[in-house]
mmCIF file of C-alpha atoms in Angstrom:
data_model
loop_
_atom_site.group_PDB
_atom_site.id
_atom_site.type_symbol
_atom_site.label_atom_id
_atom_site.label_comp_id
_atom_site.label_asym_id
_atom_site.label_seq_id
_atom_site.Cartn_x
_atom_site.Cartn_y
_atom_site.Cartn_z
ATOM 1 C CA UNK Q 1 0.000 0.000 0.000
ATOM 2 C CA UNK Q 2 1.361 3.565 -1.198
ATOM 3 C CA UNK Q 3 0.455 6.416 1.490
ATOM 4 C CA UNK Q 4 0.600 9.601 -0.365
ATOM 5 C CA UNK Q 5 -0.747 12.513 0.257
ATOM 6 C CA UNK Q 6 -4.161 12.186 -1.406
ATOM 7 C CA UNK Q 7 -4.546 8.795 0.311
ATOM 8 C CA UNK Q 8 -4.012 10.549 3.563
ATOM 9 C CA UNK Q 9 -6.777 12.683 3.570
ATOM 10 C CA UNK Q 10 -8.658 10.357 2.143
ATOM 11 C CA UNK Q 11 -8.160 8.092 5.404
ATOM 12 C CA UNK Q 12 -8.696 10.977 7.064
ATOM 13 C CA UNK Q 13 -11.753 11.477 5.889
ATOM 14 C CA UNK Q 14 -12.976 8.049 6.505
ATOM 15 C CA UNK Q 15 -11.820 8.496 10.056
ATOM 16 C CA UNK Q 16 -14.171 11.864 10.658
ATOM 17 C CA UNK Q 17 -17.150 9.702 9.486
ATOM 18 C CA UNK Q 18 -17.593 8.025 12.690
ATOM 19 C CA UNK Q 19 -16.600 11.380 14.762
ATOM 20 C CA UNK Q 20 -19.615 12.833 13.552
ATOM 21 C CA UNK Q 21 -21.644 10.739 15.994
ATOM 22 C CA UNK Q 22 -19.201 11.232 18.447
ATOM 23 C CA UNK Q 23 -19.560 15.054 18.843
ATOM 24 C CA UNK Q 24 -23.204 14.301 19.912
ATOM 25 C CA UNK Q 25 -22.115 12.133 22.261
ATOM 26 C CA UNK Q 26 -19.615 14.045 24.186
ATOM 27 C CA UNK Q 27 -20.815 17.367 23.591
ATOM 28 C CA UNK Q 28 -23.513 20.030 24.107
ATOM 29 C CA UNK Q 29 -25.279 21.639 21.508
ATOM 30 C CA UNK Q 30 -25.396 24.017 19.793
ATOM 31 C CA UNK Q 31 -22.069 23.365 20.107
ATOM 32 C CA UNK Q 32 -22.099 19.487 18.289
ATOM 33 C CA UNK Q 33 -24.169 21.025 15.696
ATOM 34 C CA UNK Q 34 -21.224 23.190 15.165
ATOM 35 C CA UNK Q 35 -18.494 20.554 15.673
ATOM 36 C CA UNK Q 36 -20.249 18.721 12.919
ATOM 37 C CA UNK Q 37 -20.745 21.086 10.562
ATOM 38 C CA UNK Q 38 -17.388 22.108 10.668
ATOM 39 C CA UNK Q 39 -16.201 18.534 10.456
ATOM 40 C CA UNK Q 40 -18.708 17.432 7.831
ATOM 41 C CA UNK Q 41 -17.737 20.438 5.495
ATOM 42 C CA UNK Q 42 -13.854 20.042 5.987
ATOM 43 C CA UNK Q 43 -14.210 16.842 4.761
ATOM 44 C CA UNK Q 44 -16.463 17.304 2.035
ATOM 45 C CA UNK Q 45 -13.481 20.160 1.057
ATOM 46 C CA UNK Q 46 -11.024 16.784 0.967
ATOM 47 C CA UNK Q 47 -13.317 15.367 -0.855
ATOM 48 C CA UNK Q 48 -12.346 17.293 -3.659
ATOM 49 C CA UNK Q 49 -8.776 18.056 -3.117
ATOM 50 C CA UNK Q 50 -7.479 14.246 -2.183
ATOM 51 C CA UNK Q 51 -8.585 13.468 -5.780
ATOM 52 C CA UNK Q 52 -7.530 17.007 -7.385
ATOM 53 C CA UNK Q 53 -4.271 16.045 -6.141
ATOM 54 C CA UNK Q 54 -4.233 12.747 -7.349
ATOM 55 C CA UNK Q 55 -4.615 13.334 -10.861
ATOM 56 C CA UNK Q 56 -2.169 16.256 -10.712
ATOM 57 C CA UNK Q 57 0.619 14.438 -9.258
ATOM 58 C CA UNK Q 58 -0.092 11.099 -10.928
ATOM 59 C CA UNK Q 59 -0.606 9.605 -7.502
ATOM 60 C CA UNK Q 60 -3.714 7.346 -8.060
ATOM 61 C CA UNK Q 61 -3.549 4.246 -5.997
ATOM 62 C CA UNK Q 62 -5.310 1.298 -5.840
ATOM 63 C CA UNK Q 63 -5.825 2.086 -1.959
ATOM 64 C CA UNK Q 64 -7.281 5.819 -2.456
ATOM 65 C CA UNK Q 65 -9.550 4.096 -5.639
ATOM 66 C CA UNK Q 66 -10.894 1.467 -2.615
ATOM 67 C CA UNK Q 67 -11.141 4.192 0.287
ATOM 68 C CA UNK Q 68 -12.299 7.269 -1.104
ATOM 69 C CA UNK Q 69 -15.864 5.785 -2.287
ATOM 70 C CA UNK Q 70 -15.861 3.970 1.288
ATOM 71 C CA UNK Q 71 -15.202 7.447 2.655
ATOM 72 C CA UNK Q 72 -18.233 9.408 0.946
ATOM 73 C CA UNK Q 73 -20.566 6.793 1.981
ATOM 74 C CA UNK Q 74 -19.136 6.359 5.378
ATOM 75 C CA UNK Q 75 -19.997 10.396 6.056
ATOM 76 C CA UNK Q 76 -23.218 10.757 3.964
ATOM 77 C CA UNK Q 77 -24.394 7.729 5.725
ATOM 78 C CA UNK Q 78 -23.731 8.236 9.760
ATOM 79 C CA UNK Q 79 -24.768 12.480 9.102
ATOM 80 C CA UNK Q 80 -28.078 11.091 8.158
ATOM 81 C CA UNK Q 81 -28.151 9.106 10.955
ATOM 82 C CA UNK Q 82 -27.309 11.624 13.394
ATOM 83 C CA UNK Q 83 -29.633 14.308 11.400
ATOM 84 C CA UNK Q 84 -32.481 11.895 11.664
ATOM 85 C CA UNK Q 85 -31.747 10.920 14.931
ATOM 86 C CA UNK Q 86 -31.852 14.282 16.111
ATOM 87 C CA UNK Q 87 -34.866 15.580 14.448
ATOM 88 C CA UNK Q 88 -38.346 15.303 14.986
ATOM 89 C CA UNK Q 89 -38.841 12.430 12.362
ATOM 90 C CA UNK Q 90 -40.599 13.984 10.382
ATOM 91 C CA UNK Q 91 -41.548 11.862 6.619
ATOM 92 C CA UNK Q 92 -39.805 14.812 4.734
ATOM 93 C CA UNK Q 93 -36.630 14.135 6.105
ATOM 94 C CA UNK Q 94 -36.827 9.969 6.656
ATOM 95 C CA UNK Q 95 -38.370 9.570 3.374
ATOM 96 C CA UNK Q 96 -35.526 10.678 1.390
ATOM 97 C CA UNK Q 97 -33.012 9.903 3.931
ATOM 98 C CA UNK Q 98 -34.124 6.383 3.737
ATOM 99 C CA UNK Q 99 -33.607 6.450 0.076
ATOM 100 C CA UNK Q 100 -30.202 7.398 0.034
ATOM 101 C CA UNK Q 101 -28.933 5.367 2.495
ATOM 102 C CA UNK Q 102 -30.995 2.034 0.555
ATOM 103 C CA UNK Q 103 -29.228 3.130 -2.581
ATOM 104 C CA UNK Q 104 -25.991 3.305 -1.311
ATOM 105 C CA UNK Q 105 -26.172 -0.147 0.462
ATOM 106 C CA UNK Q 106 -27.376 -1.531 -2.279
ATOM 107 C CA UNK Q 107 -25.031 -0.525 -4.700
ATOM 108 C CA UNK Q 108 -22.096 -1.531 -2.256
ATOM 109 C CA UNK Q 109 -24.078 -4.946 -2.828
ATOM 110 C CA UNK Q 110 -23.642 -5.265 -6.266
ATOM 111 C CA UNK Q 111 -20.124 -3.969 -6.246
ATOM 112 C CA UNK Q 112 -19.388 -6.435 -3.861
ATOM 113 C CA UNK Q 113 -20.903 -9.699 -5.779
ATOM 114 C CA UNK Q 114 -19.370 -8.539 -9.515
ATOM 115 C CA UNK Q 115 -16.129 -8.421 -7.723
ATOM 116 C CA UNK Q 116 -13.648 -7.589 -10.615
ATOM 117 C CA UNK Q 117 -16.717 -6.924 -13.108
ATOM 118 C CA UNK Q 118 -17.504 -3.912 -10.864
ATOM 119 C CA UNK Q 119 -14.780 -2.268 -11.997
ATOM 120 C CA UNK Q 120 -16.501 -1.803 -15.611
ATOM 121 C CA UNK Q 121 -19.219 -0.036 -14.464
ATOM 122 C CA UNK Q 122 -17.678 3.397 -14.126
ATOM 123 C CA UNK Q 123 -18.751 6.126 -11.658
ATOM 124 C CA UNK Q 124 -20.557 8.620 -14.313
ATOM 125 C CA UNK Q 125 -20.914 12.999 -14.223
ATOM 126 C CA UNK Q 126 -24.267 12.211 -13.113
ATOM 127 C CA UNK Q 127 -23.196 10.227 -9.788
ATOM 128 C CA UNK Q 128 -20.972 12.964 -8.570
ATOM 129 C CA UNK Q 129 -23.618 15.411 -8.954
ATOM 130 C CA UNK Q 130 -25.536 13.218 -6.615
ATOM 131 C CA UNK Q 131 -22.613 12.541 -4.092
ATOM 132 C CA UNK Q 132 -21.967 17.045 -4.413
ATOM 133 C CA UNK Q 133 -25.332 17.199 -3.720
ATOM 134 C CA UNK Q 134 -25.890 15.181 -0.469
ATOM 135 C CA UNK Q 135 -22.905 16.748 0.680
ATOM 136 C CA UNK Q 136 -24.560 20.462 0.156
ATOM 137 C CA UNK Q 137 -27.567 19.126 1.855
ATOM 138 C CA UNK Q 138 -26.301 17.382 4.854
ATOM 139 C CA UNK Q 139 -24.214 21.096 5.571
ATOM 140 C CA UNK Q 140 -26.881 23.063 5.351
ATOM 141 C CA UNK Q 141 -29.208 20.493 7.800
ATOM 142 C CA UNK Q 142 -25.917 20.538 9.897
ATOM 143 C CA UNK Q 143 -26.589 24.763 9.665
ATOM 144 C CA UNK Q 144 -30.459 24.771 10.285
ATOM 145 C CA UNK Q 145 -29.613 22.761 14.129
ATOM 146 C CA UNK Q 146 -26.936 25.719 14.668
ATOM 147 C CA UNK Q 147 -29.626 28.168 14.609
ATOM 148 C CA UNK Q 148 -32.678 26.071 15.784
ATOM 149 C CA UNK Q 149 -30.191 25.903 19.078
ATOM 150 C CA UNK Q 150 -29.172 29.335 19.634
ATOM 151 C CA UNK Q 151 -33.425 30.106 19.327
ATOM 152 C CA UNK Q 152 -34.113 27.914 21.695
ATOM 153 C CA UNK Q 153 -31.305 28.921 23.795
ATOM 154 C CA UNK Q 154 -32.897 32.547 23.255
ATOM 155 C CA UNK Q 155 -36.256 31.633 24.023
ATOM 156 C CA UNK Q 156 -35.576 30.233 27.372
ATOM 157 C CA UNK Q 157 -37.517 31.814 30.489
ATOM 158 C CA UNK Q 158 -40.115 33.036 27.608
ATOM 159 C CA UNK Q 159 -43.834 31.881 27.205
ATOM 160 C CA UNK Q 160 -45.138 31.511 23.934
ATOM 161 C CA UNK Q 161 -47.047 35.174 23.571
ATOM 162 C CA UNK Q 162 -44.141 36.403 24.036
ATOM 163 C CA UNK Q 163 -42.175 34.961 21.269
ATOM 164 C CA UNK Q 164 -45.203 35.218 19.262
ATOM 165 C CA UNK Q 165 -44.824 38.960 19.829
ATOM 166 C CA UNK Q 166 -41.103 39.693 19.343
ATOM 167 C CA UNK Q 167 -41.404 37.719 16.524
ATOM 168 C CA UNK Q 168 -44.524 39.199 15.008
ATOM 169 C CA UNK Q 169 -42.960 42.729 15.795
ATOM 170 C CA UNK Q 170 -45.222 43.798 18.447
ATOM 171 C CA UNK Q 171 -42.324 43.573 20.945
ATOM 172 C CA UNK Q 172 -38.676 44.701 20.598
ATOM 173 C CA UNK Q 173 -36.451 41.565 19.568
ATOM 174 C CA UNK Q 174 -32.938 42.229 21.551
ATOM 175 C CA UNK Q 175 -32.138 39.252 21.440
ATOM 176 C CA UNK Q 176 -31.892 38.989 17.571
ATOM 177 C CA UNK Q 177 -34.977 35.899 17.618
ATOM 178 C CA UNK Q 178 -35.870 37.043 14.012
ATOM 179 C CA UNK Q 179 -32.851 36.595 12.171
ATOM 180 C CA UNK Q 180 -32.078 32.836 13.966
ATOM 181 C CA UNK Q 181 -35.947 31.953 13.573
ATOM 182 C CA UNK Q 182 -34.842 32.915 9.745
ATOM 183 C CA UNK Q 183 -31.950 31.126 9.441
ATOM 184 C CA UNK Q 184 -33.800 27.892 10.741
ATOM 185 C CA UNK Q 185 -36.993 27.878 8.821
ATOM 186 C CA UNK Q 186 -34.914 29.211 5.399
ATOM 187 C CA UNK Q 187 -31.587 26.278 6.069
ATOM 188 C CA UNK Q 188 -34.090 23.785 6.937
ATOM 189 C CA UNK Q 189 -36.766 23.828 4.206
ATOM 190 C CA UNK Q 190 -33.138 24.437 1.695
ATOM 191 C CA UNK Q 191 -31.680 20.891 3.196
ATOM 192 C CA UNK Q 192 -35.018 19.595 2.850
ATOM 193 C CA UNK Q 193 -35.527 20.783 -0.818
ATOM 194 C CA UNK Q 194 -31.661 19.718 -1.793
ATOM 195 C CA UNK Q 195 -31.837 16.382 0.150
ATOM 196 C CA UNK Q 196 -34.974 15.281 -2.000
ATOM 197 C CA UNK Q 197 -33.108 16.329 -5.257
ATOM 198 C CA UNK Q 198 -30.112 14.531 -4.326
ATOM 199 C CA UNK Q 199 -32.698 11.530 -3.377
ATOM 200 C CA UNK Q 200 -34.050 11.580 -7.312
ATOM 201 C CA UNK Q 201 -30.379 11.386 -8.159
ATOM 202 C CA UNK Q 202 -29.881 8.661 -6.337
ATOM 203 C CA UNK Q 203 -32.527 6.685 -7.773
ATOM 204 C CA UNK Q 204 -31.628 7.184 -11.050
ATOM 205 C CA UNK Q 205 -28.143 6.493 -10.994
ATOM 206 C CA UNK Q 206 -28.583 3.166 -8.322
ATOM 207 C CA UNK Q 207 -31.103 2.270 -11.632
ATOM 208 C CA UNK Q 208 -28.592 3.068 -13.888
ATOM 209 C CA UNK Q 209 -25.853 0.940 -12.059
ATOM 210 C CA UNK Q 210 -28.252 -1.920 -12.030
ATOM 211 C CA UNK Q 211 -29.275 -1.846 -15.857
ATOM 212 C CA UNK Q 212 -25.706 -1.864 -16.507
ATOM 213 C CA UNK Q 213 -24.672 -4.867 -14.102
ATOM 214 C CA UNK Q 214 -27.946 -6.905 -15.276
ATOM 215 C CA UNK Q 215 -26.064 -8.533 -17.822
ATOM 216 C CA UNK Q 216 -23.572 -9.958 -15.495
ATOM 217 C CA UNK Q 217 -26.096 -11.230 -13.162
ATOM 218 C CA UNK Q 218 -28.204 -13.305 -15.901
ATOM 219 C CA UNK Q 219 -27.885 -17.421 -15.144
ATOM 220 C CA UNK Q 220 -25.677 -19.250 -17.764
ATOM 221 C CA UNK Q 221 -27.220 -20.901 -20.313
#
């Protein structure tokens, strides 16, 4: 195994998957929220620069080819976990959260049972769209539980009419309720809108991947 650079911070990577669960575990929010989204969006930035790199230096290895698909999945799959787990359940969010995640295990699947056949069906323009995508989404989700803590954190020792008030404009808002009421209704109905995109684009190109493999999966004879 050649550790280079790009296969570096590609392990890295893999490694911050699981730490996104981690910063719920051992911390407070809003401050997790924050941890993660930091986290989440560094690597995401790897993302792109482990395989910039790679192609610029002529460094492409068999072990950053095997890790760095391992690695998106690893974080889009355990940030929709802790998302979901987080939230309030609602369908909007499980439905396509539950899509993406069935894709991606089922694709790993068939990757798995074609063994060296897999490597002919190529990762197309349309399937890092999809992987971009999620990773948009799950940052701005990571964004809208920033501000969803800070309101509550602002609304604390308040009854309802009187958030109903500030934020109506019938009382004076010092404590700046508007603009984090904002920021959570506008970054979580963007994640939502994004997430469901990048849900479509999973379906179509875990359909694609399957029409493509169906000929090596027919019985001989």
């Amino acid at each position: 195994m050649k550790w280079t650079l790009p296969n570096i911070l590609t392990a890295l990577r893999l490694l911050a998957a699981p730490g996104l669960a981690v910063m719920f575990l051992y911390f407070n929010r809003p401050f997790a929220d924050w941890a993660a989204l930091v986290l989440f969006v560094s690597a995401a930035i790897t993302d792109w620069v482990d395989g910039h790199l790679a192609r610029s230096w002529k460094q492409e290895t068999k072990l950053g080819a095997m890790m760095d698909p391992i690695a998106d999945k690893a974080m889009v799959v355990i940030a929709l976990m802790v998302i979901v787990g987080y939230s309030s359940m609602s369908p909007w969010l499980v439905l396509p959260a539950t899509m993406i995640v069935f894709r991606e295990v089922a694709v790993s699947g068939l990757r798995e049972f074609l063994g060296d056949v897999a490597g002919t069906l190529k990762v197309t323009q349309l399937a890092k769209w999809k992987t971009t995508l999620q990773m948009i989404a799950i940052a701005v989700l990571f964004a809208q539980g920033v501000f969803e803590h800070y309101l509550g954190m602002s609304v604390i020792g308040m009854d309802d009419q009187l958030v109903s008030d500030i934020l109506s404009g019938r009382e004076e808002d010092v404590l700046g309720l508007n603009w984090k009421y904002a920021g959570m209704i506008w970054s979580g109905n963007l994640g939502l809108a994004l997430l469901w995109i990048a849900a479509a684009l999973t379906l179509i190109t875990g359909w694609d991947y399957f029409r493509k493999a169906a000929p090596h999966l027919r019985e001989p004879g």
